[in-house]
Amino acid sequence: MQSRNSRLNSSALRGAVDLAAVKAAGEAAQKAEQTRAERARQAAAGEGPALAEYPLVLDVTEETFEVEVVQRSAEVPVVVDFWAEWCGPCKQLSPVLERLAEEYAGRIVLAKIDVDANQLIAQQFGIQGIPAVMAVVAGQLVPLFQGAETEANVRKILDQLISVAEQRFGIVGGAAGVGGGEGAAAEPRVPADPALEAAHDALDRGDLAGAVRAYQNVLSDRPGHVEAKLGLAQAQLLQRVEQLDPQQVRAEAAADPKDVPAQLRAADLDLVGGHVEDAFGRLVDTVARTFGEDRDAARLRLLELFEVIGPEDPRTVAARQALARVLF
């Protein structure tokens, strides 16, 4: 019989895989709504400029980062372009980003950061190569891409960012949600979702079965609800690994790479431990070496783990491409 100490508990798992991200997103959305309301009040009272009056492309320094990026991200997705004068690919990418920022007409704001002049910010973001492009939405970091990209790909990435900002945080930027004059300022605040709050609370308490049921209830009425899909995937992951013995699982997986159930359990533990690429790589390899029901099981588990990390995460995007290569 396994000892209690040899098993994982839901509290440790939540910390390891940052399963509080769902609730954090909701709290960030609420803060964003409060900031937008205050900005609208200030603009109506003549105490400050409306969002539409701010530049769409701006140079940001360590001194202005908090105001120009973090605070502004409560109203509009802020795309952050890390560049340097000596960087050739940066000189190709930056004009594309600037042109698209103007074209999107307030749905995003472009913040340009010279990494040579602002090394502390580059270190805090973990920038290892440039050009590197990230975004900040409601104070939350959203990695986008590193290296040069075509304008068509950049446009797709920005479209996805805008969609995530709207669905997860209720932020629609200038063109869609600001600049509407008195009507925009008077728009009523959307109340909290009781069903979703109940699901979040159950997850926080470690009531995994209750959380699964609560998220499923939300999705039965709204199948495309982003927060509920993420919460359900995370709660189900916790259920699967809660009673596992990590040492035994890893030994079984190492002993027989063709043991699909063992690989699925090991992938779950990889993800909970924060080893996202290892989890995805393990399952892609399992799909590549199996057939029939075994292949389907590995593929479906990989899709479930994609939901935990989120479709916009670069690691998910890369793993989807790897999965497509082995399938087709």
Coordinates of N, CA and C in Angstrom, one line a residue, residues 68-231:
E68 N 2.6 52.8 -19.6 CA 2.3 52.7 -21.1 C 2.0 51.3 -21.5
V69 N 2.4 50.3 -20.7 CA 2.2 48.9 -21.1 C 1.2 48.2 -20.1
V70 N 1.6 48.1 -18.8 CA 0.8 47.4 -17.9 C -0.6 48.0 -17.7
Q71 N -0.6 49.3 -17.3 CA -1.9 50.0 -17.1 C -2.7 50.0 -18.4
R72 N -2.1 50.4 -19.5 CA -2.9 50.5 -20.7 C -3.4 49.1 -21.1
S73 N -2.8 48.0 -20.7 CA -3.3 46.7 -21.2 C -4.6 46.4 -20.6
A74 N -5.1 47.2 -19.6 CA -6.5 47.0 -19.1 C -7.5 47.4 -20.1
E75 N -7.1 48.2 -21.1 CA -8.1 48.8 -22.0 C -7.9 48.2 -23.4
V76 N -6.7 47.8 -23.8 CA -6.4 47.4 -25.1 C -5.2 46.4 -25.1
P77 N -5.2 45.4 -25.9 CA -4.0 44.5 -25.9 C -2.8 45.3 -26.4
V78 N -1.7 45.2 -25.6 CA -0.4 45.9 -25.9 C 0.6 44.9 -26.5
V79 N 0.9 45.1 -27.7 CA 1.9 44.2 -28.4 C 3.3 44.8 -28.1
V80 N 4.2 44.0 -27.6 CA 5.5 44.5 -27.2 C 6.6 44.0 -28.2
D81 N 7.2 44.9 -28.9 CA 8.3 44.6 -29.9 C 9.6 44.8 -29.3
F82 N 10.4 43.8 -29.0 CA 11.7 43.9 -28.5 C 12.7 43.9 -29.7
W83 N 13.5 45.0 -29.8 CA 14.3 45.2 -31.0 C 15.6 45.9 -30.6
A84 N 16.5 46.0 -31.5 CA 17.8 46.8 -31.3 C 18.2 47.3 -32.7
E85 N 19.0 48.4 -32.6 CA 19.4 49.1 -33.9 C 20.3 48.2 -34.8
W86 N 21.1 47.3 -34.1 CA 22.0 46.4 -34.9 C 21.3 45.2 -35.5
C87 N 20.0 45.0 -35.2 CA 19.3 43.7 -35.5 C 18.7 43.9 -36.9
G88 N 19.2 43.1 -37.9 CA 18.7 43.2 -39.2 C 17.3 42.7 -39.4
P89 N 16.9 41.5 -38.8 CA 15.5 41.1 -38.9 C 14.5 42.0 -38.2
C90 N 15.0 42.7 -37.2 CA 14.1 43.7 -36.5 C 13.7 44.8 -37.5
K91 N 14.7 45.2 -38.3 CA 14.4 46.3 -39.3 C 13.4 45.9 -40.3
Q92 N 13.2 44.6 -40.5 CA 12.2 44.1 -41.4 C 10.9 43.9 -40.7
L93 N 10.9 43.5 -39.5 CA 9.6 43.2 -38.8 C 9.0 44.4 -38.2
S94 N 9.8 45.3 -37.7 CA 9.2 46.5 -37.0 C 8.2 47.3 -37.9
P95 N 8.6 47.6 -39.1 CA 7.7 48.3 -40.0 C 6.4 47.6 -40.2
V96 N 6.4 46.3 -40.3 CA 5.2 45.5 -40.5 C 4.3 45.7 -39.2
L97 N 4.9 45.6 -38.1 CA 4.1 45.7 -36.8 C 3.5 47.1 -36.7
E98 N 4.3 48.1 -37.1 CA 3.8 49.5 -37.0 C 2.7 49.7 -38.0
R99 N 2.8 49.2 -39.2 CA 1.8 49.4 -40.2 C 0.5 48.7 -39.8
L100 N 0.6 47.5 -39.2 CA -0.6 46.7 -38.7 C -1.2 47.4 -37.5
A101 N -0.4 48.0 -36.7 CA -1.0 48.7 -35.5 C -1.9 49.9 -36.0
E102 N -1.4 50.6 -37.0 CA -2.2 51.7 -37.6 C -3.5 51.1 -38.3
E103 N -3.3 50.0 -39.0 CA -4.4 49.4 -39.7 C -5.5 48.9 -38.8
Y104 N -5.1 48.3 -37.6 CA -6.0 47.8 -36.7 C -6.8 48.9 -35.9
A105 N -6.3 50.1 -36.0 CA -7.1 51.3 -35.6 C -7.6 51.3 -34.2
G106 N -6.7 50.9 -33.3 CA -7.0 50.9 -31.8 C -7.4 49.6 -31.2
R107 N -7.4 48.5 -32.0 CA -7.7 47.2 -31.4 C -6.5 46.7 -30.7
I108 N -5.3 47.2 -31.1 CA -4.0 46.9 -30.4 C -3.2 48.2 -30.3
V109 N -2.3 48.2 -29.4 CA -1.3 49.3 -29.3 C 0.1 48.6 -29.4
L110 N 1.0 49.2 -30.1 CA 2.4 48.6 -30.3 C 3.3 49.4 -29.4
A111 N 4.0 48.7 -28.5 CA 5.0 49.3 -27.6 C 6.4 48.7 -28.1
K112 N 7.3 49.7 -28.5 CA 8.6 49.3 -29.0 C 9.6 49.5 -27.8
I113 N 10.4 48.4 -27.6 CA 11.4 48.5 -26.5 C 12.8 48.1 -27.1
D114 N 13.7 49.1 -27.0 CA 15.1 48.9 -27.4 C 15.8 48.1 -26.3
V115 N 16.2 46.9 -26.6 CA 16.7 46.0 -25.6 C 18.1 46.5 -25.1
D116 N 18.8 47.2 -25.9 CA 20.1 47.7 -25.4 C 19.9 48.9 -24.4
A117 N 18.9 49.7 -24.6 CA 18.7 50.8 -23.7 C 17.8 50.4 -22.5
N118 N 17.2 49.2 -22.6 CA 16.3 48.8 -21.5 C 16.5 47.3 -21.2
Q119 N 17.8 47.0 -20.7 CA 18.2 45.7 -20.5 C 17.4 45.0 -19.3
L120 N 17.0 45.8 -18.3 CA 16.3 45.2 -17.2 C 14.9 44.6 -17.7
I121 N 14.2 45.3 -18.5 CA 12.9 44.8 -19.0 C 13.2 43.5 -19.8
A122 N 14.2 43.6 -20.7 CA 14.5 42.4 -21.5 C 14.8 41.2 -20.6
Q123 N 15.5 41.4 -19.5 CA 15.8 40.3 -18.6 C 14.6 39.8 -17.9
Q124 N 13.7 40.7 -17.5 CA 12.5 40.3 -16.8 C 11.6 39.5 -17.7
F125 N 11.6 39.8 -19.0 CA 10.7 39.0 -20.0 C 11.4 37.8 -20.4
G126 N 12.7 37.6 -20.1 CA 13.4 36.4 -20.5 C 13.8 36.4 -21.9
I127 N 14.0 37.6 -22.5 CA 14.4 37.7 -23.9 C 15.8 37.1 -24.2
Q128 N 15.9 36.1 -25.0 CA 17.1 35.5 -25.4 C 17.6 35.8 -26.8
G129 N 16.7 36.3 -27.6 CA 17.0 36.6 -29.0 C 16.0 37.6 -29.5
I130 N 16.4 38.4 -30.5 CA 15.5 39.3 -31.1 C 15.5 39.2 -32.6
P131 N 14.4 39.6 -33.3 CA 13.2 40.2 -32.7 C 12.4 39.2 -31.9
A132 N 11.8 39.7 -30.8 CA 10.9 38.9 -30.0 C 9.6 39.8 -29.8
V133 N 8.5 39.1 -29.9 CA 7.2 39.9 -29.8 C 6.3 39.2 -28.8
M134 N 5.9 39.9 -27.8 CA 5.0 39.4 -26.8 C 3.8 40.4 -26.7
A135 N 2.9 40.1 -25.8 CA 1.7 41.0 -25.6 C 1.4 41.0 -24.1
V136 N 0.8 42.0 -23.7 CA 0.3 42.1 -22.3 C -1.2 42.5 -22.4
V137 N -2.0 41.6 -21.8 CA -3.5 41.8 -21.8 C -4.0 41.8 -20.4
A138 N -4.5 42.9 -19.9 CA -5.0 42.9 -18.5 C -3.9 42.6 -17.5
G139 N -2.7 43.0 -17.8 CA -1.6 42.7 -16.9 C -1.0 41.4 -17.0
Q140 N -1.6 40.5 -17.9 CA -1.2 39.1 -18.1 C -0.3 39.0 -19.3
L141 N 0.9 38.3 -19.2 CA 1.8 38.1 -20.3 C 1.3 37.1 -21.3
V142 N 1.3 37.4 -22.6 CA 0.9 36.4 -23.6 C 2.1 36.3 -24.6
P143 N 2.9 35.3 -24.6 CA 4.0 35.1 -25.6 C 3.4 35.0 -27.0
L144 N 4.0 35.7 -28.0 CA 3.5 35.6 -29.4 C 4.5 34.9 -30.3
F145 N 5.6 35.5 -30.6 CA 6.6 34.7 -31.4 C 8.0 35.4 -31.3
Q146 N 9.0 34.6 -31.8 CA 10.3 35.1 -31.8 C 10.9 34.9 -33.2
G147 N 11.7 35.9 -33.7 CA 12.2 35.8 -35.0 C 11.3 36.5 -36.0
A148 N 11.8 36.7 -37.2 CA 11.1 37.3 -38.3 C 9.9 36.5 -38.7
E149 N 8.8 37.1 -39.0 CA 7.5 36.5 -39.5 C 7.0 37.2 -40.7
T150 N 6.3 36.5 -41.6 CA 5.7 37.2 -42.7 C 4.5 38.1 -42.2
E151 N 4.1 39.0 -43.0 CA 3.0 39.9 -42.6 C 1.7 39.1 -42.5
A152 N 1.5 38.1 -43.3 CA 0.3 37.3 -43.3 C 0.3 36.5 -41.9
N153 N 1.4 36.0 -41.5 CA 1.4 35.2 -40.2 C 1.2 36.2 -39.0
V154 N 1.9 37.4 -39.1 CA 1.7 38.3 -38.0 C 0.2 38.7 -37.9
R155 N -0.4 38.9 -39.0 CA -1.8 39.3 -39.0 C -2.7 38.2 -38.3
K156 N -2.4 36.9 -38.6 CA -3.1 35.8 -38.0 C -2.9 35.8 -36.5
I157 N -1.6 36.1 -36.1 CA -1.3 36.0 -34.7 C -2.0 37.2 -34.0
L158 N -2.1 38.4 -34.6 CA -2.7 39.5 -33.9 C -4.2 39.3 -33.9
D159 N -4.8 38.7 -34.9 CA -6.2 38.4 -34.9 C -6.6 37.4 -33.7
Q160 N -5.7 36.4 -33.5 CA -5.9 35.5 -32.4 C -5.7 36.2 -31.1
L161 N -4.8 37.1 -31.0 CA -4.6 37.8 -29.7 C -5.8 38.7 -29.4
I162 N -6.4 39.3 -30.4 CA -7.5 40.2 -30.2 C -8.7 39.3 -29.7
S163 N -8.8 38.1 -30.3 CA -9.9 37.2 -29.9 C -9.8 36.7 -28.5
V164 N -8.5 36.4 -28.1 CA -8.3 35.9 -26.7 C -8.5 37.0 -25.7
A165 N -8.1 38.3 -26.1 CA -8.3 39.4 -25.2 C -9.8 39.6 -25.0
E166 N -10.6 39.5 -26.0 CA -12.0 39.7 -25.9 C -12.7 38.6 -25.1
Q167 N -12.4 37.3 -25.5 CA -13.1 36.2 -24.9 C -12.7 36.0 -23.4
R168 N -11.4 36.1 -23.1 CA -10.9 35.8 -21.8 C -11.0 36.9 -20.8
F169 N -10.8 38.2 -21.4 CA -10.7 39.3 -20.5 C -11.7 40.4 -20.7
G170 N -12.5 40.2 -21.7 CA -13.5 41.2 -22.1 C -12.9 42.5 -22.6
I171 N -11.7 42.5 -23.1 CA -11.1 43.7 -23.7 C -11.2 43.7 -25.2
V172 N -11.8 44.7 -25.7 CA -12.0 44.8 -27.2 C -11.2 45.9 -27.8
G173 N -10.5 46.7 -27.1 CA -9.7 47.8 -27.7 C -10.5 48.9 -28.2
G174 N -9.7 49.9 -28.8 CA -10.3 51.1 -29.2 C -11.4 51.1 -30.2
A175 N -11.2 50.3 -31.4 CA -12.1 50.4 -32.5 C -13.4 49.8 -32.1
A176 N -13.4 48.7 -31.3 CA -14.7 48.0 -31.0 C -15.3 48.4 -29.8
G177 N -14.5 49.0 -28.8 CA -15.1 49.2 -27.5 C -14.9 50.6 -26.9
V178 N -14.1 51.4 -27.6 CA -13.8 52.8 -27.1 C -14.1 53.8 -28.3
G179 N -14.2 55.0 -27.9 CA -14.4 56.0 -28.9 C -15.9 56.1 -29.3
G180 N -16.8 55.5 -28.6 CA -18.2 55.5 -28.9 C -18.9 56.6 -28.2
G181 N -18.1 57.6 -27.6 CA -18.7 58.7 -27.0 C -19.5 58.4 -25.7
E182 N -20.6 59.1 -25.5 CA -21.3 58.9 -24.3 C -21.9 57.5 -24.1
G183 N -22.2 56.8 -25.3 CA -22.8 55.5 -25.2 C -21.8 54.5 -24.7
A184 N -20.5 54.7 -25.1 CA -19.5 53.7 -24.6 C -19.3 53.9 -23.1
A185 N -19.3 55.2 -22.6 CA -19.0 55.4 -21.2 C -20.1 54.9 -20.4
A186 N -21.4 54.9 -20.9 CA -22.5 54.5 -20.1 C -22.8 53.0 -20.2
E187 N -22.0 52.2 -20.9 CA -22.3 50.8 -21.1 C -22.2 50.1 -19.7
P188 N -23.3 49.3 -19.4 CA -23.3 48.7 -18.0 C -22.3 47.6 -17.9
R189 N -21.8 47.5 -16.7 CA -20.9 46.4 -16.4 C -21.5 45.1 -16.4
V190 N -20.9 44.1 -17.0 CA -21.4 42.7 -17.0 C -21.2 42.1 -15.7
P191 N -22.3 41.6 -15.1 CA -22.2 41.0 -13.8 C -21.4 39.7 -13.8
A192 N -20.9 39.3 -12.6 CA -20.2 38.0 -12.5 C -21.1 36.8 -12.9
D193 N -20.4 35.8 -13.4 CA -21.2 34.6 -13.8 C -21.2 33.6 -12.6
P194 N -22.4 33.5 -11.9 CA -22.4 32.6 -10.7 C -22.0 31.2 -11.0
A195 N -22.4 30.6 -12.1 CA -22.1 29.2 -12.4 C -20.6 29.1 -12.5
L196 N -19.9 30.0 -13.2 CA -18.5 30.0 -13.4 C -17.8 30.2 -12.1
E197 N -18.2 31.1 -11.2 CA -17.6 31.4 -9.9 C -17.7 30.1 -9.1
A198 N -18.9 29.4 -9.1 CA -19.0 28.2 -8.4 C -18.0 27.1 -8.8
A199 N -17.7 27.0 -10.1 CA -16.7 26.1 -10.6 C -15.3 26.5 -10.1
H200 N -15.0 27.8 -10.2 CA -13.7 28.2 -9.7 C -13.5 27.9 -8.2
D201 N -14.5 28.2 -7.4 CA -14.5 28.0 -6.0 C -14.3 26.5 -5.7
A202 N -14.9 25.6 -6.4 CA -14.8 24.2 -6.2 C -13.3 23.8 -6.5
L203 N -12.8 24.3 -7.6 CA -11.4 24.0 -7.9 C -10.4 24.5 -6.8
D204 N -10.7 25.7 -6.3 CA -9.8 26.2 -5.2 C -9.9 25.4 -4.0
R205 N -11.1 24.8 -3.7 CA -11.2 24.0 -2.5 C -10.7 22.6 -2.6
G206 N -10.3 22.2 -3.9 CA -9.8 20.9 -4.1 C -10.9 19.9 -4.3
D207 N -12.2 20.4 -4.5 CA -13.3 19.5 -4.8 C -13.3 19.3 -6.3
L208 N -12.5 18.3 -6.7 CA -12.3 18.2 -8.2 C -13.5 17.6 -8.9
A209 N -14.2 16.7 -8.3 CA -15.4 16.2 -8.9 C -16.5 17.3 -9.0
G210 N -16.6 18.1 -8.0 CA -17.5 19.2 -8.0 C -17.2 20.3 -9.1
A211 N -15.8 20.5 -9.2 CA -15.4 21.5 -10.2 C -15.7 20.9 -11.6
V212 N -15.4 19.7 -11.8 CA -15.7 19.1 -13.2 C -17.2 19.2 -13.5
R213 N -18.1 18.9 -12.6 CA -19.5 19.0 -12.8 C -19.9 20.5 -13.1
A214 N -19.3 21.4 -12.3 CA -19.7 22.8 -12.4 C -19.2 23.4 -13.8
Y215 N -18.0 23.0 -14.2 CA -17.6 23.5 -15.5 C -18.4 22.8 -16.6
Q216 N -18.7 21.6 -16.5 CA -19.6 20.9 -17.5 C -21.0 21.6 -17.6
N217 N -21.5 22.0 -16.4 CA -22.8 22.7 -16.5 C -22.7 24.0 -17.3
V218 N -21.6 24.7 -17.1 CA -21.4 26.0 -17.8 C -21.3 25.7 -19.3
L219 N -20.6 24.6 -19.7 CA -20.3 24.3 -21.1 C -21.6 23.7 -21.7
S220 N -22.5 23.1 -20.9 CA -23.7 22.6 -21.5 C -24.6 23.7 -22.1
D221 N -24.5 24.9 -21.4 CA -25.3 26.0 -21.9 C -24.5 26.9 -22.9
R222 N -23.1 26.9 -22.7 CA -22.3 27.7 -23.6 C -21.1 26.9 -24.0
P223 N -21.2 26.0 -25.0 CA -20.1 25.1 -25.4 C -18.8 25.8 -25.7
G224 N -18.8 27.0 -26.2 CA -17.5 27.6 -26.6 C -16.9 28.5 -25.5
H225 N -17.4 28.4 -24.3 CA -16.9 29.3 -23.2 C -15.4 29.0 -22.9
V226 N -14.5 29.9 -23.1 CA -13.1 29.7 -23.0 C -12.7 29.4 -21.6
E227 N -13.1 30.2 -20.6 CA -12.7 29.9 -19.3 C -13.1 28.6 -18.8
A228 N -14.4 28.2 -19.1 CA -14.9 26.9 -18.6 C -14.2 25.7 -19.3
K229 N -13.8 25.9 -20.5 CA -13.1 24.8 -21.2 C -11.7 24.6 -20.6
L230 N -11.1 25.7 -20.3 CA -9.8 25.6 -19.6 C -9.9 25.1 -18.2
G231 N -10.9 25.5 -17.5 CA -11.1 25.0 -16.1 C -11.4 23.6 -16.1

